[in-house]
Amino acid sequence: MLDLWYSEYHTDDVKFSIKTTRHLYSEQTPFQKIDFFESETYGTFFTIDGLVMVTQRDEFAYHDMICHVPMAVNPDIKRVLIIGGGDGGTAREVCRYKGVTHIDLVDIDERVVRLCQKYLPQTACALDRDERISMHFMDGFKFVKEAPDGAYDLILVDSTDPIGPGEGLFTMEFYENCYRALSDCGILINQHESPFYDNYNHEMLRAHAKIKRTFPIAKVYQFHMPTYPSGLWLFGFASKKLDPIADFKRERWEALGLKTKYYNTDLHCAAFALPTYVKEKLDNVR
Ligand code: AG3
């Protein structure tokens, strides 16, 4: 009997496993190792350097929350920059807004995009269909550094963990350049790791400290991501002047009539209410 399990170590002594029905593909690119698997419960999923990035079954939670939260705070967002996100899931959600005029998607590794177009059309579908998207295969750190002042209304950092090619996306210089590249009403959302296990918590606090020093408004919100370490994951919401709750445009967003599987306008506010242990950790950050 074939008994093939994919496992990710969430800590040195905790691992998460998915029984796979097939190992679809494996490739070592100049940047990272990319693998695609098939499973009963999570469908097709892909990993980078052994860490789960996207599964067909729970990607909706991540991509709803990275996109609809800022769009409901400023429904007039027109120019969007996605850093990372080569699987296309974030772009797919952004493309649902007719008011968005241009999307720059910057992924360091073209192979992520090409392989997701082949194995994960569920997330990659918008990439070859929507003319508003321009793809750039280069380091996101460098792209933002060279971006003109005020060029974007929204920057979405859809990155891996801060090890390997994603490291530069968790630095002070990167956040400062994001600030500069954002318009007056600009919002930055970043993949903010998890507060539960020490190794991830450490990165999440480091990121928060830097963002808090760069942006006048720096909040964190949570969502349930079953395949990521501990299942509790965070995004950062940073902006020049818009507050995610005080400036939330509930009625305007509802009037758009977008059907979503995870995000809704009640959850929008609830997501910013954090468990006490997370709040305490974040409050102590300077
Ligand atoms: N970005 C990866 C989030 C971090 C996952 N970490 C882990 N499995 N240890 C996901 C990209 C989705 N567009």
PDB file of C-alpha atoms and ligand atoms in Angstrom:
ATOM      1  CA  MET A   1       0.000   0.000   0.000  1.00  0.00           C
ATOM      2  CA  LEU A   2       1.245   3.472  -0.844  1.00  0.00           C
ATOM      3  CA  ASP A   3       1.276   5.681   2.223  1.00  0.00           C
ATOM      4  CA  LEU A   4       2.822   9.008   1.221  1.00  0.00           C
ATOM      5  CA  TRP A   5       2.622  11.855   3.703  1.00  0.00           C
ATOM      6  CA  TYR A   6       3.784  15.420   3.282  1.00  0.00           C
ATOM      7  CA  SER A   7       4.932  16.939   6.610  1.00  0.00           C
ATOM      8  CA  GLU A   8       5.876  20.440   7.681  1.00  0.00           C
ATOM      9  CA  TYR A   9       7.632  20.984  10.992  1.00  0.00           C
ATOM     10  CA  HIS A  10       5.751  23.776  12.744  1.00  0.00           C
ATOM     11  CA  THR A  11       8.239  23.670  15.627  1.00  0.00           C
ATOM     12  CA  ASP A  12      11.131  21.290  16.334  1.00  0.00           C
ATOM     13  CA  ASP A  13       8.725  18.851  17.974  1.00  0.00           C
ATOM     14  CA  VAL A  14       5.395  19.594  16.310  1.00  0.00           C
ATOM     15  CA  LYS A  15       4.620  18.597  12.767  1.00  0.00           C
ATOM     16  CA  PHE A  16       1.622  18.892  10.504  1.00  0.00           C
ATOM     17  CA  SER A  17       0.999  16.210   7.871  1.00  0.00           C
ATOM     18  CA  ILE A  18      -1.269  15.741   4.885  1.00  0.00           C
ATOM     19  CA  LYS A  19      -1.688  12.358   3.270  1.00  0.00           C
ATOM     20  CA  THR A  20      -0.970  12.803  -0.423  1.00  0.00           C
ATOM     21  CA  THR A  21      -2.398  10.875  -3.314  1.00  0.00           C
ATOM     22  CA  ARG A  22       0.295  12.084  -5.723  1.00  0.00           C
ATOM     23  CA  HIS A  23       3.509  14.095  -5.813  1.00  0.00           C
ATOM     24  CA  LEU A  24       2.709  16.039  -8.963  1.00  0.00           C
ATOM     25  CA  TYR A  25       5.912  17.969  -9.520  1.00  0.00           C
ATOM     26  CA  SER A  26       9.180  19.091  -7.970  1.00  0.00           C
ATOM     27  CA  GLU A  27      11.662  21.699  -9.102  1.00  0.00           C
ATOM     28  CA  GLN A  28      14.661  23.448  -7.602  1.00  0.00           C
ATOM     29  CA  THR A  29      14.773  26.939  -9.114  1.00  0.00           C
ATOM     30  CA  PRO A  30      17.681  29.386  -8.633  1.00  0.00           C
ATOM     31  CA  PHE A  31      15.663  30.778  -5.694  1.00  0.00           C
ATOM     32  CA  GLN A  32      13.867  27.934  -3.945  1.00  0.00           C
ATOM     33  CA  LYS A  33      12.434  24.428  -4.117  1.00  0.00           C
ATOM     34  CA  ILE A  34       8.858  24.221  -5.376  1.00  0.00           C
ATOM     35  CA  ASP A  35       6.668  21.113  -4.947  1.00  0.00           C
ATOM     36  CA  PHE A  36       3.093  20.334  -5.937  1.00  0.00           C
ATOM     37  CA  PHE A  37       1.062  17.582  -4.273  1.00  0.00           C
ATOM     38  CA  GLU A  38      -2.431  16.210  -4.544  1.00  0.00           C
ATOM     39  CA  SER A  39      -4.539  15.183  -1.524  1.00  0.00           C
ATOM     40  CA  GLU A  40      -8.104  14.204  -0.690  1.00  0.00           C
ATOM     41  CA  THR A  41      -8.888  16.789   1.960  1.00  0.00           C
ATOM     42  CA  TYR A  42      -6.852  19.788   0.799  1.00  0.00           C
ATOM     43  CA  GLY A  43      -6.914  19.177  -2.957  1.00  0.00           C
ATOM     44  CA  THR A  44      -3.836  20.308  -4.874  1.00  0.00           C
ATOM     45  CA  PHE A  45      -1.333  22.197  -2.754  1.00  0.00           C
ATOM     46  CA  PHE A  46       2.118  23.636  -3.251  1.00  0.00           C
ATOM     47  CA  THR A  47       5.079  24.182  -0.981  1.00  0.00           C
ATOM     48  CA  ILE A  48       8.183  26.365  -1.173  1.00  0.00           C
ATOM     49  CA  ASP A  49      11.262  24.991   0.554  1.00  0.00           C
ATOM     50  CA  GLY A  50       8.991  22.498   2.297  1.00  0.00           C
ATOM     51  CA  LEU A  51       6.526  25.066   3.696  1.00  0.00           C
ATOM     52  CA  VAL A  52       2.847  25.120   2.685  1.00  0.00           C
ATOM     53  CA  MET A  53       1.996  28.154   0.580  1.00  0.00           C
ATOM     54  CA  VAL A  54      -1.403  27.432  -0.953  1.00  0.00           C
ATOM     55  CA  THR A  55      -3.930  24.629  -0.736  1.00  0.00           C
ATOM     56  CA  GLN A  56      -7.058  24.529  -2.857  1.00  0.00           C
ATOM     57  CA  ARG A  57      -9.184  23.979   0.216  1.00  0.00           C
ATOM     58  CA  ASP A  58      -8.204  26.927   2.444  1.00  0.00           C
ATOM     59  CA  GLU A  59      -6.653  29.547   0.122  1.00  0.00           C
ATOM     60  CA  PHE A  60      -9.929  31.484   0.138  1.00  0.00           C
ATOM     61  CA  ALA A  61      -9.382  32.568   3.750  1.00  0.00           C
ATOM     62  CA  TYR A  62      -5.935  34.024   3.048  1.00  0.00           C
ATOM     63  CA  HIS A  63      -6.810  35.718  -0.232  1.00  0.00           C
ATOM     64  CA  ASP A  64     -10.110  37.151   1.000  1.00  0.00           C
ATOM     65  CA  MET A  65      -8.446  38.645   4.039  1.00  0.00           C
ATOM     66  CA  ILE A  66      -5.396  40.124   2.330  1.00  0.00           C
ATOM     67  CA  CYS A  67      -7.556  41.900  -0.255  1.00  0.00           C
ATOM     68  CA  HIS A  68     -11.074  42.723   0.932  1.00  0.00           C
ATOM     69  CA  VAL A  69     -10.089  44.286   4.271  1.00  0.00           C
ATOM     70  CA  PRO A  70      -8.144  47.184   2.665  1.00  0.00           C
ATOM     71  CA  MET A  71     -10.595  47.460  -0.264  1.00  0.00           C
ATOM     72  CA  ALA A  72     -13.465  47.969   2.197  1.00  0.00           C
ATOM     73  CA  VAL A  73     -11.522  50.727   3.971  1.00  0.00           C
ATOM     74  CA  ASN A  74     -10.831  52.535   0.695  1.00  0.00           C
ATOM     75  CA  PRO A  75     -13.106  51.371  -2.134  1.00  0.00           C
ATOM     76  CA  ASP A  76     -11.517  54.051  -4.372  1.00  0.00           C
ATOM     77  CA  ILE A  77      -8.224  52.180  -4.600  1.00  0.00           C
ATOM     78  CA  LYS A  78      -6.992  52.268  -8.200  1.00  0.00           C
ATOM     79  CA  ARG A  79      -3.323  51.354  -8.376  1.00  0.00           C
ATOM     80  CA  VAL A  80      -2.236  48.176  -6.610  1.00  0.00           C
ATOM     81  CA  LEU A  81       1.199  46.615  -6.101  1.00  0.00           C
ATOM     82  CA  ILE A  82       1.429  42.946  -5.135  1.00  0.00           C
ATOM     83  CA  ILE A  83       4.822  41.777  -3.886  1.00  0.00           C
ATOM     84  CA  GLY A  84       5.177  37.993  -4.076  1.00  0.00           C
ATOM     85  CA  GLY A  85       1.840  36.331  -4.678  1.00  0.00           C
ATOM     86  CA  GLY A  86       3.044  34.406  -7.733  1.00  0.00           C
ATOM     87  CA  ASP A  87       0.276  31.856  -7.197  1.00  0.00           C
ATOM     88  CA  GLY A  88      -2.177  34.550  -8.355  1.00  0.00           C
ATOM     89  CA  GLY A  89      -4.716  34.196  -5.545  1.00  0.00           C
ATOM     90  CA  THR A  90      -4.285  37.745  -4.290  1.00  0.00           C
ATOM     91  CA  ALA A  91      -4.446  39.173  -7.815  1.00  0.00           C
ATOM     92  CA  ARG A  92      -7.596  37.142  -8.493  1.00  0.00           C
ATOM     93  CA  GLU A  93      -9.395  38.850  -5.611  1.00  0.00           C
ATOM     94  CA  VAL A  94      -8.099  42.349  -6.455  1.00  0.00           C
ATOM     95  CA  CYS A  95      -9.295  41.891 -10.043  1.00  0.00           C
ATOM     96  CA  ARG A  96     -12.876  41.611  -8.815  1.00  0.00           C
ATOM     97  CA  TYR A  97     -12.894  45.389  -8.202  1.00  0.00           C
ATOM     98  CA  LYS A  98     -13.851  47.278 -11.359  1.00  0.00           C
ATOM     99  CA  GLY A  99     -12.386  50.509  -9.978  1.00  0.00           C
ATOM    100  CA  VAL A 100      -8.879  49.051  -9.869  1.00  0.00           C
ATOM    101  CA  THR A 101      -7.087  50.329 -12.966  1.00  0.00           C
ATOM    102  CA  HIS A 102      -3.635  48.761 -12.684  1.00  0.00           C
ATOM    103  CA  ILE A 103      -1.952  45.917 -10.805  1.00  0.00           C
ATOM    104  CA  ASP A 104       1.805  45.378 -10.727  1.00  0.00           C
ATOM    105  CA  LEU A 105       2.644  41.866  -9.568  1.00  0.00           C
ATOM    106  CA  VAL A 106       6.278  41.404  -8.603  1.00  0.00           C
ATOM    107  CA  ASP A 107       7.525  37.907  -7.868  1.00  0.00           C
ATOM    108  CA  ILE A 108      11.207  37.063  -7.725  1.00  0.00           C
ATOM    109  CA  ASP A 109      10.569  33.627  -9.223  1.00  0.00           C
ATOM    110  CA  GLU A 110       8.795  33.291 -12.560  1.00  0.00           C
ATOM    111  CA  ARG A 111       8.599  29.533 -12.025  1.00  0.00           C
ATOM    112  CA  VAL A 112       6.068  30.000  -9.202  1.00  0.00           C
ATOM    113  CA  VAL A 113       3.745  31.769 -11.649  1.00  0.00           C
ATOM    114  CA  ARG A 114       4.268  29.325 -14.515  1.00  0.00           C
ATOM    115  CA  LEU A 115       3.817  26.243 -12.326  1.00  0.00           C
ATOM    116  CA  CYS A 116       0.707  27.618 -10.628  1.00  0.00           C
ATOM    117  CA  GLN A 117      -0.743  28.392 -14.065  1.00  0.00           C
ATOM    118  CA  LYS A 118      -0.264  24.714 -14.831  1.00  0.00           C
ATOM    119  CA  TYR A 119      -1.164  23.021 -11.540  1.00  0.00           C
ATOM    120  CA  LEU A 120      -3.239  25.565  -9.617  1.00  0.00           C
ATOM    121  CA  PRO A 121      -5.541  27.418 -12.041  1.00  0.00           C
ATOM    122  CA  GLN A 122      -7.888  28.005  -9.099  1.00  0.00           C
ATOM    123  CA  THR A 123      -5.546  30.755  -7.880  1.00  0.00           C
ATOM    124  CA  ALA A 124      -3.627  31.555 -11.077  1.00  0.00           C
ATOM    125  CA  CYS A 125      -6.727  32.071 -13.272  1.00  0.00           C
ATOM    126  CA  ALA A 126      -6.636  35.884 -13.336  1.00  0.00           C
ATOM    127  CA  LEU A 127      -2.964  36.080 -14.259  1.00  0.00           C
ATOM    128  CA  ASP A 128      -3.363  35.309 -17.937  1.00  0.00           C
ATOM    129  CA  ARG A 129      -6.813  36.765 -18.307  1.00  0.00           C
ATOM    130  CA  ASP A 130      -6.871  40.255 -16.821  1.00  0.00           C
ATOM    131  CA  GLU A 131      -5.218  42.995 -18.843  1.00  0.00           C
ATOM    132  CA  ARG A 132      -4.791  45.266 -15.845  1.00  0.00           C
ATOM    133  CA  ILE A 133      -2.048  42.995 -14.477  1.00  0.00           C
ATOM    134  CA  SER A 134       1.618  43.601 -15.325  1.00  0.00           C
ATOM    135  CA  MET A 135       3.971  40.899 -14.134  1.00  0.00           C
ATOM    136  CA  HIS A 136       7.556  41.670 -13.148  1.00  0.00           C
ATOM    137  CA  PHE A 137       9.982  38.902 -12.263  1.00  0.00           C
ATOM    138  CA  MET A 138      12.432  40.570  -9.951  1.00  0.00           C
ATOM    139  CA  ASP A 139      13.179  41.199  -6.289  1.00  0.00           C
ATOM    140  CA  GLY A 140      10.244  43.041  -4.683  1.00  0.00           C
ATOM    141  CA  PHE A 141      12.656  44.910  -2.441  1.00  0.00           C
ATOM    142  CA  LYS A 142      14.383  46.423  -5.466  1.00  0.00           C
ATOM    143  CA  PHE A 143      11.097  47.103  -7.274  1.00  0.00           C
ATOM    144  CA  VAL A 144       9.710  49.170  -4.388  1.00  0.00           C
ATOM    145  CA  LYS A 145      13.015  50.985  -3.981  1.00  0.00           C
ATOM    146  CA  GLU A 146      12.782  52.123  -7.591  1.00  0.00           C
ATOM    147  CA  ALA A 147       9.043  52.882  -7.562  1.00  0.00           C
ATOM    148  CA  PRO A 148       8.068  56.556  -7.974  1.00  0.00           C
ATOM    149  CA  ASP A 149       6.737  58.451  -4.923  1.00  0.00           C
ATOM    150  CA  GLY A 150       3.006  58.009  -4.324  1.00  0.00           C
ATOM    151  CA  ALA A 151       2.629  55.531  -7.191  1.00  0.00           C
ATOM    152  CA  TYR A 152       0.256  53.099  -5.419  1.00  0.00           C
ATOM    153  CA  ASP A 153      -2.918  53.271  -3.330  1.00  0.00           C
ATOM    154  CA  LEU A 154      -2.398  49.770  -1.979  1.00  0.00           C
ATOM    155  CA  ILE A 155       0.643  47.537  -1.500  1.00  0.00           C
ATOM    156  CA  LEU A 156      -0.009  43.881  -0.656  1.00  0.00           C
ATOM    157  CA  VAL A 157       3.014  41.962   0.588  1.00  0.00           C
ATOM    158  CA  ASP A 158       2.082  38.359  -0.096  1.00  0.00           C
ATOM    159  CA  SER A 159       5.394  36.862   0.942  1.00  0.00           C
ATOM    160  CA  THR A 160       6.887  33.665   2.274  1.00  0.00           C
ATOM    161  CA  ASP A 161       8.305  33.512   5.808  1.00  0.00           C
ATOM    162  CA  PRO A 162      11.292  35.811   6.439  1.00  0.00           C
ATOM    163  CA  ILE A 163      13.881  33.187   5.512  1.00  0.00           C
ATOM    164  CA  GLY A 164      15.380  32.830   2.036  1.00  0.00           C
ATOM    165  CA  PRO A 165      14.398  35.144  -0.827  1.00  0.00           C
ATOM    166  CA  GLY A 166      11.604  36.810   1.206  1.00  0.00           C
ATOM    167  CA  GLU A 167      13.937  38.187   3.875  1.00  0.00           C
ATOM    168  CA  GLY A 168      14.329  41.681   2.412  1.00  0.00           C
ATOM    169  CA  LEU A 169      10.568  42.138   2.584  1.00  0.00           C
ATOM    170  CA  PHE A 170      10.753  42.252   6.376  1.00  0.00           C
ATOM    171  CA  THR A 171      13.323  45.072   6.664  1.00  0.00           C
ATOM    172  CA  MET A 172      13.035  48.698   7.778  1.00  0.00           C
ATOM    173  CA  GLU A 173      14.294  49.928   4.419  1.00  0.00           C
ATOM    174  CA  PHE A 174      11.582  47.987   2.615  1.00  0.00           C
ATOM    175  CA  TYR A 175       8.799  49.426   4.786  1.00  0.00           C
ATOM    176  CA  GLU A 176      10.199  52.954   4.361  1.00  0.00           C
ATOM    177  CA  ASN A 177      10.156  52.543   0.599  1.00  0.00           C
ATOM    178  CA  CYS A 178       6.587  51.223   0.765  1.00  0.00           C
ATOM    179  CA  TYR A 179       5.615  54.351   2.688  1.00  0.00           C
ATOM    180  CA  ARG A 180       7.199  56.540   0.036  1.00  0.00           C
ATOM    181  CA  ALA A 181       5.632  54.616  -2.859  1.00  0.00           C
ATOM    182  CA  LEU A 182       2.136  54.954  -1.370  1.00  0.00           C
ATOM    183  CA  SER A 183      -0.324  57.772  -2.098  1.00  0.00           C
ATOM    184  CA  ASP A 184      -1.788  59.937   0.732  1.00  0.00           C
ATOM    185  CA  CYS A 185      -4.568  57.439   1.401  1.00  0.00           C
ATOM    186  CA  GLY A 186      -2.161  54.542   0.909  1.00  0.00           C
ATOM    187  CA  ILE A 187      -2.489  51.212   2.714  1.00  0.00           C
ATOM    188  CA  LEU A 188       0.139  48.490   3.204  1.00  0.00           C
ATOM    189  CA  ILE A 189      -0.972  44.963   4.039  1.00  0.00           C
ATOM    190  CA  ASN A 190       1.719  42.439   4.883  1.00  0.00           C
ATOM    191  CA  GLN A 191       1.882  38.728   5.582  1.00  0.00           C
ATOM    192  CA  HIS A 192       2.503  38.992   9.312  1.00  0.00           C
ATOM    193  CA  GLU A 193       3.240  35.427  10.498  1.00  0.00           C
ATOM    194  CA  SER A 194       1.628  33.853  13.554  1.00  0.00           C
ATOM    195  CA  PRO A 195       1.634  34.722  17.261  1.00  0.00           C
ATOM    196  CA  PHE A 196       1.384  31.208  18.662  1.00  0.00           C
ATOM    197  CA  TYR A 197       4.653  29.305  18.335  1.00  0.00           C
ATOM    198  CA  ASP A 198       7.811  31.097  19.541  1.00  0.00           C
ATOM    199  CA  ASN A 199       9.707  30.872  16.258  1.00  0.00           C
ATOM    200  CA  TYR A 200       6.855  32.537  14.315  1.00  0.00           C
ATOM    201  CA  ASN A 201       5.973  34.920  17.124  1.00  0.00           C
ATOM    202  CA  HIS A 202       9.508  36.260  17.088  1.00  0.00           C
ATOM    203  CA  GLU A 203       9.230  37.201  13.392  1.00  0.00           C
ATOM    204  CA  MET A 204       5.787  38.662  13.847  1.00  0.00           C
ATOM    205  CA  LEU A 205       7.005  40.999  16.610  1.00  0.00           C
ATOM    206  CA  ARG A 206      10.073  42.027  14.637  1.00  0.00           C
ATOM    207  CA  ALA A 207       7.903  42.943  11.649  1.00  0.00           C
ATOM    208  CA  HIS A 208       5.419  44.820  13.816  1.00  0.00           C
ATOM    209  CA  ALA A 209       8.143  46.886  15.506  1.00  0.00           C
ATOM    210  CA  LYS A 210       9.480  48.072  12.147  1.00  0.00           C
ATOM    211  CA  ILE A 211       6.086  48.845  10.639  1.00  0.00           C
ATOM    212  CA  LYS A 212       5.052  50.758  13.757  1.00  0.00           C
ATOM    213  CA  ARG A 213       8.131  52.956  13.419  1.00  0.00           C
ATOM    214  CA  THR A 214       7.332  53.679   9.768  1.00  0.00           C
ATOM    215  CA  PHE A 215       3.553  54.197   9.611  1.00  0.00           C
ATOM    216  CA  PRO A 216       1.311  56.387  11.831  1.00  0.00           C
ATOM    217  CA  ILE A 217      -1.352  53.672  11.771  1.00  0.00           C
ATOM    218  CA  ALA A 218      -0.124  50.103  12.310  1.00  0.00           C
ATOM    219  CA  LYS A 219      -2.668  47.454  13.290  1.00  0.00           C
ATOM    220  CA  VAL A 220      -2.762  43.685  13.073  1.00  0.00           C
ATOM    221  CA  TYR A 221      -5.699  41.434  12.212  1.00  0.00           C
ATOM    222  CA  GLN A 222      -6.231  37.700  12.424  1.00  0.00           C
ATOM    223  CA  PHE A 223      -7.798  34.893  10.445  1.00  0.00           C
ATOM    224  CA  HIS A 224      -8.063  31.122  10.580  1.00  0.00           C
ATOM    225  CA  MET A 225      -5.676  29.311   8.233  1.00  0.00           C
ATOM    226  CA  PRO A 226      -5.896  25.553   8.875  1.00  0.00           C
ATOM    227  CA  THR A 227      -2.711  24.566   7.005  1.00  0.00           C
ATOM    228  CA  TYR A 228      -0.345  27.213   8.448  1.00  0.00           C
ATOM    229  CA  PRO A 229       1.495  26.711  11.767  1.00  0.00           C
ATOM    230  CA  SER A 230      -1.012  26.755  14.656  1.00  0.00           C
ATOM    231  CA  GLY A 231      -3.874  27.662  12.300  1.00  0.00           C
ATOM    232  CA  LEU A 232      -3.941  31.244  13.541  1.00  0.00           C
ATOM    233  CA  TRP A 233      -2.415  33.693  11.093  1.00  0.00           C
ATOM    234  CA  LEU A 234      -2.053  37.477  10.906  1.00  0.00           C
ATOM    235  CA  PHE A 235      -1.910  40.294   8.413  1.00  0.00           C
ATOM    236  CA  GLY A 236      -0.584  43.746   9.213  1.00  0.00           C
ATOM    237  CA  PHE A 237      -2.648  46.804   8.262  1.00  0.00           C
ATOM    238  CA  ALA A 238      -0.486  49.933   8.024  1.00  0.00           C
ATOM    239  CA  SER A 239      -1.463  53.251   6.533  1.00  0.00           C
ATOM    240  CA  LYS A 240      -0.730  56.941   6.292  1.00  0.00           C
ATOM    241  CA  LYS A 241      -4.120  58.101   7.536  1.00  0.00           C
ATOM    242  CA  LEU A 242      -6.936  55.581   7.091  1.00  0.00           C
ATOM    243  CA  ASP A 243      -7.972  53.608  10.168  1.00  0.00           C
ATOM    244  CA  PRO A 244      -9.278  50.097   9.434  1.00  0.00           C
ATOM    245  CA  ILE A 245     -12.308  50.505  11.711  1.00  0.00           C
ATOM    246  CA  ALA A 246     -13.016  54.266  11.882  1.00  0.00           C
ATOM    247  CA  ASP A 247     -12.727  54.595   8.089  1.00  0.00           C
ATOM    248  CA  PHE A 248     -14.387  51.293   7.223  1.00  0.00           C
ATOM    249  CA  LYS A 249     -16.975  51.793   4.399  1.00  0.00           C
ATOM    250  CA  ARG A 250     -19.375  49.035   5.350  1.00  0.00           C
ATOM    251  CA  GLU A 251     -22.325  50.104   3.167  1.00  0.00           C
ATOM    252  CA  ARG A 252     -20.218  50.965   0.146  1.00  0.00           C
ATOM    253  CA  TRP A 253     -18.528  47.590   0.249  1.00  0.00           C
ATOM    254  CA  GLU A 254     -21.820  45.748   0.701  1.00  0.00           C
ATOM    255  CA  ALA A 255     -23.294  47.669  -2.264  1.00  0.00           C
ATOM    256  CA  LEU A 256     -20.603  46.164  -4.522  1.00  0.00           C
ATOM    257  CA  GLY A 257     -22.400  42.830  -4.126  1.00  0.00           C
ATOM    258  CA  LEU A 258     -19.226  40.734  -4.124  1.00  0.00           C
ATOM    259  CA  LYS A 259     -19.747  37.174  -2.981  1.00  0.00           C
ATOM    260  CA  THR A 260     -17.016  36.025  -0.609  1.00  0.00           C
ATOM    261  CA  LYS A 261     -16.495  32.783   1.244  1.00  0.00           C
ATOM    262  CA  TYR A 262     -14.531  34.048   4.268  1.00  0.00           C
ATOM    263  CA  TYR A 263     -14.713  37.844   4.434  1.00  0.00           C
ATOM    264  CA  ASN A 264     -17.866  39.707   5.484  1.00  0.00           C
ATOM    265  CA  THR A 265     -18.459  43.132   6.969  1.00  0.00           C
ATOM    266  CA  ASP A 266     -19.087  41.885  10.536  1.00  0.00           C
ATOM    267  CA  LEU A 267     -15.889  39.857  10.389  1.00  0.00           C
ATOM    268  CA  HIS A 268     -14.024  42.949   9.157  1.00  0.00           C
ATOM    269  CA  CYS A 269     -14.304  44.557  12.591  1.00  0.00           C
ATOM    270  CA  ALA A 270     -14.026  41.298  14.504  1.00  0.00           C
ATOM    271  CA  ALA A 271     -10.705  40.399  12.866  1.00  0.00           C
ATOM    272  CA  PHE A 272      -9.025  43.381  14.542  1.00  0.00           C
ATOM    273  CA  ALA A 273     -10.115  42.161  17.997  1.00  0.00           C
ATOM    274  CA  LEU A 274      -7.158  40.054  19.132  1.00  0.00           C
ATOM    275  CA  PRO A 275      -6.748  37.445  21.865  1.00  0.00           C
ATOM    276  CA  THR A 276      -5.292  38.905  25.069  1.00  0.00           C
ATOM    277  CA  TYR A 277      -1.946  37.129  24.741  1.00  0.00           C
ATOM    278  CA  VAL A 278      -1.495  38.579  21.242  1.00  0.00           C
ATOM    279  CA  LYS A 279      -2.569  42.078  22.260  1.00  0.00           C
ATOM    280  CA  GLU A 280      -0.165  42.085  25.176  1.00  0.00           C
ATOM    281  CA  LYS A 281       2.725  41.024  22.984  1.00  0.00           C
ATOM    282  CA  LEU A 282       1.963  43.684  20.388  1.00  0.00           C
ATOM    283  CA  ASP A 283       1.454  46.444  22.965  1.00  0.00           C
ATOM    284  CA  ASN A 284       4.911  45.804  24.359  1.00  0.00           C
ATOM    285  CA  VAL A 285       6.556  46.284  20.968  1.00  0.00           C
ATOM    286  CA  ARG A 286       8.445  49.489  20.423  1.00  0.00           C
TER     287      ARG A 286
HETATM  288  N1  AG3 B   1       2.343  32.976   1.667  1.00  0.00           N
HETATM  289  C1  AG3 B   1       2.973  32.142   2.660  1.00  0.00           C
HETATM  290  C2  AG3 B   1       2.567  32.396   4.075  1.00  0.00           C
HETATM  291  C3  AG3 B   1       3.473  31.727   5.082  1.00  0.00           C
HETATM  292  C4  AG3 B   1       3.309  30.248   5.204  1.00  0.00           C
HETATM  293  N2  AG3 B   1       4.207  29.763   6.198  1.00  0.00           N
HETATM  294  C5  AG3 B   1       4.382  28.451   6.512  1.00  0.00           C
HETATM  295  N3  AG3 B   1       3.686  27.515   5.925  1.00  0.00           N
HETATM  296  N4  AG3 B   1       5.260  28.156   7.415  1.00  0.00           N
HETATM  297  C6  AG3 B   1       1.263  32.416   1.012  1.00  0.00           C
HETATM  298  C7  AG3 B   1       1.043  32.899  -0.356  1.00  0.00           C
HETATM  299  C8  AG3 B   1      -0.381  32.847  -0.732  1.00  0.00           C
HETATM  300  N5  AG3 B   1      -0.677  33.657  -1.858  1.00  0.00           N
END
